Tab-separated table of C-alpha atoms in Angstrom:
chain	number	residue	atom	x	y	z
A	1	MET	CA	84.102	110.881	113.684
A	2	THR	CA	86.196	113.676	113.164
A	3	THR	CA	88.299	114.919	116.281
A	4	PRO	CA	89.321	118.555	116.361
A	5	VAL	CA	92.899	118.763	116.939
A	6	ASP	CA	92.610	121.236	118.858
A	7	GLU	CA	90.620	119.322	121.876
A	8	LEU	CA	93.395	116.818	122.581
A	9	GLN	CA	96.720	117.673	123.718
A	10	GLY	CA	99.550	115.322	123.837
A	11	THR	CA	103.471	114.770	122.998
A	12	ILE	CA	105.749	113.758	120.379
A	13	GLU	CA	108.262	111.436	120.687
A	14	MET	CA	111.175	110.892	118.053
A	15	ASP	CA	113.067	107.312	117.472
A	16	GLN	CA	115.758	108.448	114.997
A	17	ALA	CA	117.511	104.490	115.428
A	18	ASN	CA	113.658	103.277	113.799
A	19	GLU	CA	113.098	106.533	111.586
A	20	ARG	CA	109.574	106.659	113.695
A	21	VAL	CA	107.569	109.260	115.572
A	22	LYS	CA	105.687	108.554	118.602
A	23	ILE	CA	102.239	110.634	119.105
A	24	SER	CA	100.943	110.277	121.908
A	25	PHE	CA	97.421	111.577	123.403
A	26	ASN	CA	96.358	112.904	126.368
A	27	ARG	CA	92.729	110.746	126.175
A	28	GLN	CA	92.005	107.448	124.290
A	29	LEU	CA	90.376	108.102	120.631
A	30	GLU	CA	87.275	107.257	120.348
A	31	GLN	CA	86.275	103.787	118.195
A	32	GLY	CA	85.726	104.856	114.472
A	33	ASP	CA	87.208	107.105	111.565
A	34	CYS	CA	89.757	109.699	112.750
A	35	GLU	CA	91.198	112.693	110.918
A	36	LEU	CA	94.914	113.367	111.363
A	37	THR	CA	96.650	116.896	110.012
A	38	LEU	CA	99.840	117.760	110.767
A	39	LYS	CA	101.430	120.682	110.369
A	40	PHE	CA	105.524	120.309	109.487
A	41	ILE	CA	108.568	122.146	108.065
A	42	GLY	CA	110.809	119.830	105.669
A	43	ASP	CA	114.239	120.732	104.298
A	44	ILE	CA	114.692	120.451	100.298
A	45	ASN	CA	118.269	118.292	100.849
A	46	ASP	CA	120.840	117.730	98.376
A	47	HIS	CA	121.129	114.137	98.935
A	48	MET	CA	119.199	112.412	96.086
A	49	GLN	CA	116.609	111.173	98.837
A	50	GLY	CA	113.340	112.442	99.783
A	51	PHE	CA	112.229	115.367	98.449
A	52	TYR	CA	116.003	116.570	97.124
A	53	ARG	CA	117.374	119.560	94.547
A	54	TYR	CA	119.679	119.616	91.529
A	55	LYS	CA	121.295	121.556	89.418
A	56	TYR	CA	121.369	120.966	85.583
A	57	SER	CA	122.478	122.096	82.612
A	58	THR	CA	121.140	122.697	78.848
A	59	LEU	CA	122.465	121.546	75.639
A	60	ASP	CA	125.167	124.047	75.218
A	61	GLY	CA	126.551	123.580	78.863
A	62	GLU	CA	124.266	126.774	80.265
A	63	GLU	CA	123.337	125.666	83.984
A	64	VAL	CA	120.423	126.228	85.310
A	65	PRO	CA	120.238	127.004	88.890
A	66	TYR	CA	118.065	124.270	90.543
A	67	GLY	CA	115.155	121.903	89.881
A	68	ALA	CA	113.976	119.582	92.612
A	69	SER	CA	112.684	115.915	92.740
A	70	THR	CA	111.628	113.481	94.787
A	71	HIS	CA	112.893	109.790	95.277
A	72	PHE	CA	111.432	107.721	98.294
A	73	ASP	CA	112.376	104.149	97.419
A	74	PRO	CA	112.481	102.477	99.556
A	75	ALA	CA	112.082	104.127	102.617
A	76	ASN	CA	112.768	107.681	101.958
A	77	CYS	CA	109.252	109.416	101.970
A	78	ARG	CA	109.452	109.709	105.229
A	79	ARG	CA	112.286	112.658	104.612
A	80	ALA	CA	109.665	114.420	102.645
A	81	PHE	CA	106.177	114.324	104.822
A	82	PRO	CA	105.016	112.359	107.794
A	83	CYS	CA	103.507	109.182	106.508
A	84	TRP	CA	103.273	105.145	107.132
A	85	ASP	CA	106.153	104.520	105.047
A	86	GLU	CA	105.653	100.695	104.546
A	87	PRO	CA	104.720	99.420	101.299
A	88	ASN	CA	101.936	97.379	103.091
A	89	PHE	CA	100.035	100.913	104.125
A	90	LYS	CA	98.599	101.611	100.960
A	91	ALA	CA	97.009	105.424	100.687
A	92	THR	CA	95.705	107.528	98.090
A	93	PHE	CA	97.183	111.203	97.528
A	94	ASP	CA	96.374	114.447	96.713
A	95	ILE	CA	99.327	116.346	95.279
A	96	THR	CA	99.239	119.776	95.223
A	97	LEU	CA	102.483	122.375	94.505
A	98	ILE	CA	103.413	125.870	94.742
A	99	THR	CA	105.659	126.818	92.306
A	100	PRO	CA	107.319	129.865	90.589
A	101	LYS	CA	105.563	130.236	87.659
A	102	ASN	CA	108.281	129.442	84.788
A	103	LEU	CA	108.923	126.079	86.245
A	104	GLN	CA	107.159	123.025	85.146
A	105	ALA	CA	105.562	121.252	88.284
A	106	ILE	CA	104.957	117.266	87.401
A	107	SER	CA	103.495	114.383	89.331
A	108	ASN	CA	101.741	111.142	89.210
A	109	MET	CA	98.725	112.363	87.958
A	110	PRO	CA	97.500	114.635	85.686
A	111	ILE	CA	96.818	117.864	86.107
A	112	ILE	CA	93.116	119.482	86.907
A	113	TYR	CA	93.899	122.763	88.314
A	114	GLU	CA	96.713	125.437	87.436
A	115	ASN	CA	96.293	129.015	88.540
A	116	GLU	CA	98.226	132.236	89.679
A	117	TYR	CA	98.633	131.477	93.491
A	118	LEU	CA	97.137	134.324	96.041
A	119	ASP	CA	97.053	136.772	92.776
A	120	ASP	CA	101.196	136.975	93.002
A	121	LYS	CA	102.276	136.939	88.972
A	122	GLU	CA	105.695	135.175	90.303
A	123	TRP	CA	103.875	132.287	91.731
A	124	LYS	CA	101.950	129.361	90.450
A	125	ILE	CA	99.557	126.510	92.412
A	126	THR	CA	99.332	123.378	90.376
A	127	LYS	CA	97.033	120.649	91.444
A	128	PHE	CA	96.993	116.982	90.471
A	129	ASP	CA	93.925	114.369	90.380
A	130	ARG	CA	94.093	111.832	93.066
A	131	THR	CA	96.233	108.460	92.679
A	132	PRO	CA	95.193	105.412	92.945
A	133	ILE	CA	95.780	103.542	96.320
A	134	MET	CA	99.254	102.970	95.938
A	135	SER	CA	102.165	102.579	98.600
A	136	THR	CA	104.459	105.634	99.580
A	137	TYR	CA	107.541	104.822	97.758
A	138	LEU	CA	105.808	105.524	94.682
A	139	VAL	CA	104.789	109.136	94.872
A	140	ALA	CA	106.634	111.094	92.774
A	141	TYR	CA	106.706	115.054	91.958
A	142	VAL	CA	109.727	116.767	90.071
A	143	VAL	CA	109.782	121.185	89.528
A	144	GLY	CA	112.426	122.763	86.979
A	145	GLU	CA	112.887	124.094	83.509
A	146	TYR	CA	111.420	121.100	81.172
A	147	ASP	CA	110.861	120.674	77.399
A	148	TYR	CA	109.334	117.285	76.116
A	149	VAL	CA	108.191	115.449	73.629
A	150	GLU	CA	104.480	113.596	73.962
A	151	THR	CA	101.721	110.906	72.013
A	152	LYS	CA	99.559	108.471	72.889
A	153	ASP	CA	99.696	105.015	72.563
A	154	SER	CA	97.558	102.931	71.027
A	155	ASN	CA	95.103	102.582	73.567
A	156	GLY	CA	95.036	106.521	74.118
A	157	VAL	CA	97.045	107.076	76.761
A	158	SER	CA	99.130	109.935	76.937
A	159	MET	CA	102.545	109.975	76.860
A	160	ARG	CA	105.588	112.202	77.967
A	161	VAL	CA	109.461	112.107	78.267
A	162	TYR	CA	110.482	115.415	79.795
A	163	ALA	CA	114.105	116.337	79.144
A	164	PRO	CA	116.006	119.951	80.123
A	165	VAL	CA	115.479	122.422	78.235
A	166	GLY	CA	117.382	121.796	74.653
A	167	LYS	CA	117.132	118.222	75.173
A	168	LYS	CA	113.804	117.188	74.304
A	169	GLU	CA	114.850	115.520	71.255
A	170	HIS	CA	116.976	113.141	73.221
A	171	GLY	CA	113.948	111.670	74.870
A	172	GLN	CA	112.111	110.851	71.527
A	173	PHE	CA	113.430	107.237	71.420
A	174	ALA	CA	112.209	106.602	74.958
A	175	LEU	CA	109.188	107.563	74.153
A	176	ASP	CA	108.800	105.678	71.172
A	177	ILE	CA	109.884	102.369	72.897
A	178	ALA	CA	107.019	103.316	76.045
A	179	SER	CA	104.707	103.806	72.995
A	180	LYS	CA	104.836	100.551	72.205
A	181	VAL	CA	106.340	98.863	75.126
A	182	LEU	CA	102.752	99.523	77.169
A	183	PRO	CA	100.452	98.098	75.020
A	184	PHE	CA	102.282	95.203	74.971
A	185	TYR	CA	102.261	94.466	78.822
A	186	THR	CA	98.157	95.719	78.669
A	187	GLU	CA	97.513	93.064	76.142
A	188	TYR	CA	99.872	90.336	77.910
A	189	PHE	CA	98.535	90.977	81.498
A	190	ASN	CA	94.983	91.715	80.122
A	191	ILE	CA	94.663	94.548	82.291
A	192	LYS	CA	94.396	97.632	81.736
A	193	TYR	CA	96.967	99.989	82.546
A	194	PRO	CA	95.191	102.054	84.973
A	195	ILE	CA	96.433	105.591	84.915
A	196	ALA	CA	95.452	108.396	82.089
A	197	LYS	CA	99.087	109.070	81.616
A	198	ALA	CA	102.789	107.494	81.647
A	199	ASP	CA	105.259	110.313	81.350
A	200	GLN	CA	108.993	110.061	81.929
A	201	ILE	CA	111.333	112.391	83.290
A	202	ALA	CA	115.417	112.921	83.179
A	203	ILE	CA	116.759	113.948	86.412
A	204	PRO	CA	120.318	114.885	86.211
A	205	ASP	CA	121.211	113.841	89.974
A	206	PHE	CA	119.442	110.220	90.536
A	207	ALA	CA	120.797	107.630	92.923
A	208	MET	CA	119.711	105.081	91.220
A	209	GLY	CA	119.334	104.008	87.186
A	210	ALA	CA	115.769	104.759	87.143
A	211	MET	CA	112.676	104.601	89.445
A	212	GLU	CA	109.227	103.539	88.367
A	213	ASN	CA	106.821	106.026	90.571
A	214	TRP	CA	103.386	105.315	89.049
A	215	GLY	CA	102.222	107.231	85.982
A	216	LEU	CA	105.811	109.149	86.770
A	217	VAL	CA	109.226	107.157	86.175
A	218	THR	CA	112.520	108.775	86.702
A	219	TYR	CA	115.576	108.242	85.450
A	220	ARG	CA	118.707	109.088	85.342
A	221	GLU	CA	119.880	111.529	82.764
A	222	THR	CA	122.870	109.570	81.385
A	223	THR	CA	121.324	106.562	80.751
A	224	ARG	CA	117.802	107.616	78.987
A	225	LEU	CA	118.437	110.566	77.104
A	226	ILE	CA	120.178	110.009	73.710
A	227	ASP	CA	121.485	111.547	70.765
A	228	PRO	CA	119.540	110.330	67.411
A	229	GLU	CA	121.929	110.898	65.011
A	230	PHE	CA	125.175	109.437	66.772
A	231	SER	CA	123.530	106.726	69.698
A	232	SER	CA	125.032	103.572	69.109
A	233	MET	CA	122.859	100.257	68.811
A	234	GLU	CA	124.140	99.371	72.290
A	235	SER	CA	123.213	102.137	73.975
A	236	ARG	CA	119.388	101.962	71.914
A	237	GLN	CA	119.141	98.641	73.182
A	238	LEU	CA	119.803	99.547	77.182
A	239	VAL	CA	117.190	102.545	76.758
A	240	ALA	CA	115.095	100.061	75.320
A	241	ILE	CA	115.670	97.360	78.653
A	242	ASP	CA	115.184	100.016	81.237
A	243	VAL	CA	112.317	101.499	79.706
A	244	ALA	CA	110.579	97.991	79.200
A	245	HIS	CA	111.621	97.319	82.837
A	246	GLU	CA	110.152	100.373	84.701
A	247	LEU	CA	107.029	100.166	82.625
A	248	ALA	CA	106.792	96.397	83.717
A	249	HIS	CA	106.400	97.470	87.383
A	250	GLN	CA	103.619	100.113	86.493
A	251	TRP	CA	101.883	96.346	87.301
A	252	PHE	CA	104.150	94.152	88.866
A	253	GLY	CA	105.021	96.323	91.671
A	254	ASN	CA	102.809	99.565	91.407
A	255	LEU	CA	99.389	97.712	90.963
A	256	VAL	CA	100.362	94.578	93.118
A	257	THR	CA	103.075	95.630	95.326
A	258	MET	CA	105.496	93.369	97.750
A	259	ASP	CA	103.725	92.963	101.434
A	260	TRP	CA	107.497	93.755	102.461
A	261	TRP	CA	110.910	94.293	101.537
A	262	THR	CA	111.258	90.346	102.026
A	263	ASP	CA	109.537	89.727	98.419
A	264	LEU	CA	111.254	92.533	96.837
A	265	TRP	CA	112.773	90.049	94.060
A	266	LEU	CA	109.146	89.848	93.019
A	267	ASN	CA	109.252	93.310	91.432
A	268	GLU	CA	112.707	93.212	90.472
A	269	GLY	CA	113.533	89.677	89.214
A	270	PHE	CA	110.035	89.556	87.024
A	271	ALA	CA	110.715	93.156	85.263
A	272	SER	CA	114.263	91.996	85.049
A	273	TRP	CA	112.908	89.216	82.949
A	274	ILE	CA	109.718	90.425	81.573
A	275	GLN	CA	111.680	93.349	79.838
A	276	TYR	CA	113.832	91.500	77.503
A	277	LEU	CA	110.302	89.551	76.596
A	278	ALA	CA	108.556	92.909	75.415
A	279	VAL	CA	111.511	94.370	73.970
A	280	ASP	CA	111.993	91.169	71.938
A	281	LYS	CA	108.459	91.050	70.749
A	282	CYS	CA	108.346	95.147	69.965
A	283	TYR	CA	111.833	95.144	68.218
A	284	PRO	CA	113.256	91.902	67.176
A	285	GLU	CA	116.027	92.737	65.425
A	286	PHE	CA	117.736	93.522	68.619
A	287	ASP	CA	117.886	89.890	68.933
A	288	ILE	CA	117.909	90.409	72.518
A	289	TRP	CA	117.794	87.680	74.464
A	290	THR	CA	121.673	87.165	73.287
A	291	GLN	CA	121.991	90.050	75.413
A	292	PHE	CA	119.840	87.929	78.697
A	293	VAL	CA	123.047	85.658	78.753
A	294	ALA	CA	125.538	87.757	78.739
A	295	ASP	CA	124.471	90.505	80.624
A	296	THR	CA	122.143	88.906	83.670
A	297	PHE	CA	122.782	85.436	83.852
A	298	ALA	CA	126.259	84.836	83.685
A	299	PRO	CA	126.982	87.782	86.579
A	300	PHE	CA	124.629	86.257	88.423
A	301	LEU	CA	126.471	82.980	88.262
A	302	VAL	CA	129.302	84.564	89.607
A	303	SER	CA	127.872	86.546	92.331
A	304	ASP	CA	126.023	83.647	93.405
A	305	ALA	CA	129.388	81.598	93.604
A	306	LEU	CA	130.656	84.162	96.332
A	307	LYS	CA	130.367	83.604	100.156
A	308	SER	CA	128.252	86.778	100.483
A	309	SER	CA	125.637	85.524	98.405
A	310	HIS	CA	121.907	84.850	100.049
A	311	PRO	CA	118.783	83.212	98.834
A	312	ILE	CA	116.852	85.090	96.545
A	313	GLU	CA	114.036	85.318	99.019
A	314	ILE	CA	115.900	86.886	102.242
A	315	PRO	CA	114.414	88.663	105.499
A	316	ILE	CA	114.713	92.395	106.072
A	317	GLY	CA	114.137	93.711	109.714
A	318	HIS	CA	115.395	97.398	109.729
A	319	PRO	CA	115.124	99.960	106.995
A	320	ASN	CA	118.472	100.139	106.319
A	321	GLU	CA	118.557	96.786	105.211
A	322	ILE	CA	116.621	97.494	102.038
A	323	GLU	CA	119.206	98.772	99.657
A	324	GLU	CA	121.836	95.624	100.221
A	325	ILE	CA	119.177	93.762	98.324
A	326	PHE	CA	118.912	96.022	95.612
A	327	ASP	CA	121.460	93.409	94.002
A	328	GLU	CA	122.275	90.735	91.150
A	329	ILE	CA	120.414	88.086	93.264
A	330	SER	CA	117.092	89.908	93.313
A	331	TYR	CA	117.456	91.027	90.408
A	332	SER	CA	119.460	88.798	87.752
A	333	LYS	CA	119.032	85.442	89.409
A	334	GLY	CA	115.420	86.486	90.142
A	335	SER	CA	114.818	86.891	86.689
A	336	SER	CA	116.527	84.030	85.893
A	337	VAL	CA	114.657	81.824	88.044
A	338	ILE	CA	110.946	83.279	86.518
A	339	ARG	CA	112.649	82.539	82.936
A	340	MET	CA	112.975	78.867	83.796
A	341	LEU	CA	109.425	79.133	85.309
A	342	HIS	CA	107.789	80.699	82.277
A	343	ASP	CA	109.548	77.549	80.122
A	344	TYR	CA	108.387	74.942	82.307
A	345	ILE	CA	104.893	75.862	82.394
A	346	GLY	CA	104.577	77.192	79.121
A	347	ASP	CA	103.912	80.946	77.992
A	348	ASP	CA	100.018	80.369	77.926
A	349	THR	CA	99.349	78.848	81.381
A	350	PHE	CA	101.664	81.115	82.398
A	351	ARG	CA	100.004	84.523	81.122
A	352	LYS	CA	96.591	82.754	82.578
A	353	GLY	CA	98.038	82.628	86.240
A	354	LEU	CA	99.657	85.485	85.733
A	355	HIS	CA	96.396	87.552	84.863
A	356	ASN	CA	94.253	85.819	87.971
A	357	TYR	CA	97.194	86.722	90.098
A	358	LEU	CA	97.070	90.700	88.990
A	359	LYS	CA	93.068	90.858	89.095
A	360	GLU	CA	92.828	89.116	92.423
A	361	TYR	CA	95.552	91.479	93.883
A	362	SER	CA	95.255	94.954	92.284
A	363	TYR	CA	95.901	97.891	94.632
A	364	LYS	CA	96.430	95.070	97.562
A	365	ASN	CA	99.862	93.366	98.741
A	366	THR	CA	101.254	90.154	97.983
A	367	VAL	CA	103.779	87.298	98.966
A	368	THR	CA	105.459	84.931	96.877
A	369	VAL	CA	103.707	82.018	97.286
A	370	ASN	CA	100.769	83.780	96.055
A	371	LEU	CA	101.775	84.046	92.788
A	372	TRP	CA	103.115	80.534	92.868
A	373	SER	CA	99.483	79.222	94.090
A	374	HIS	CA	98.247	81.096	91.506
A	375	LEU	CA	100.540	79.380	88.368
A	376	SER	CA	99.875	76.443	90.174
A	377	LYS	CA	95.917	76.709	89.591
A	378	ALA	CA	96.485	77.039	86.033
A	379	SER	CA	99.356	74.882	85.059
A	380	ASN	CA	98.082	71.806	87.340
A	381	LYS	CA	102.117	71.603	88.254
A	382	PRO	CA	103.675	71.612	91.693
A	383	VAL	CA	105.080	75.299	91.061
A	384	ASN	CA	105.781	76.018	95.076
A	385	GLU	CA	107.284	73.097	95.776
A	386	VAL	CA	109.631	73.468	92.974
A	387	MET	CA	110.521	77.328	93.225
A	388	SER	CA	110.863	77.422	96.808
A	389	SER	CA	113.835	75.324	96.219
A	390	TRP	CA	115.452	78.186	94.038
A	391	THR	CA	113.975	81.075	96.340
A	392	LEU	CA	115.076	79.805	99.517
A	393	GLN	CA	118.196	78.850	99.724
A	394	ILE	CA	121.185	79.496	97.694
């Protein structure tokens, strides 16, 4: 059933404290499918949340007026357009951008149509393919002056790294990493990467190190673009680790998503462990597991000894609380206990249980005990009993 908007009247109430809007109609809707169309005006802000603008410069220092990017993690999609902005309200998204003709328009999915907008030679309209069903925090679109380097991985997935004009060569190493790591994950999980492209883009002003938007990973420019002639081994290792981390999320986080932010560690702890496994397999000369001890294991021991520490799984109520758990406990302690579990049940068994888990919950939401259940079945060991003592208490 489709009820035209003009047949209904109602009121809109804003709940600023809980970041919600309540729409009350003058009569009860009939049971069935309804279509809700909303007209709204949004701001492009300067706060690195929602849909925001930024300045950037070319290699010779020339400043380009503005670009614009999204950053919706963890609960900022609502700042760009009205939506059910929680991870367990998954949906498909049809993105259309109307932009100046000289700017690149990029989103999660490949472009299916691009042309002049209303015969205006200065503007263009770009339509993107429909996304898989996914959470709102993974939606992304970027507009700006960008160059790119590109390739295809061994499975035919199109890959690009976008960089400000004049800097595209600085994205080549990240592209090389991605073209090796993505096929590794495809084989390790035994589940095909579900999108036709896997792009990365460098954003000058970015609130986090990186964000795993499905099909369009966004990065802080200073952490992703490196000079191929003068970069150190440490810089290359950091780029490799970060790329491997975000690509792991394409399965563990994007394809299968935590039901609520209480299980954030399931996304971040797992990716923070398997990033090392992927880099070690693709670049054994890095001897990357030594970095795990120095950069991941040892630091979390210090944080976990503080009075401010918390269990890996911690209840989250208000959206304002979410960013507080993007910390060493969720990432570093989480990855350390996953590494312990992997060694406890063995790689073959771990992969079998992981594949079954990802297969059952593809395009769905999940909680920690669901992963433990599949690993228990695969290993015939009491994974839930063992791991709960590590994740539910300090």
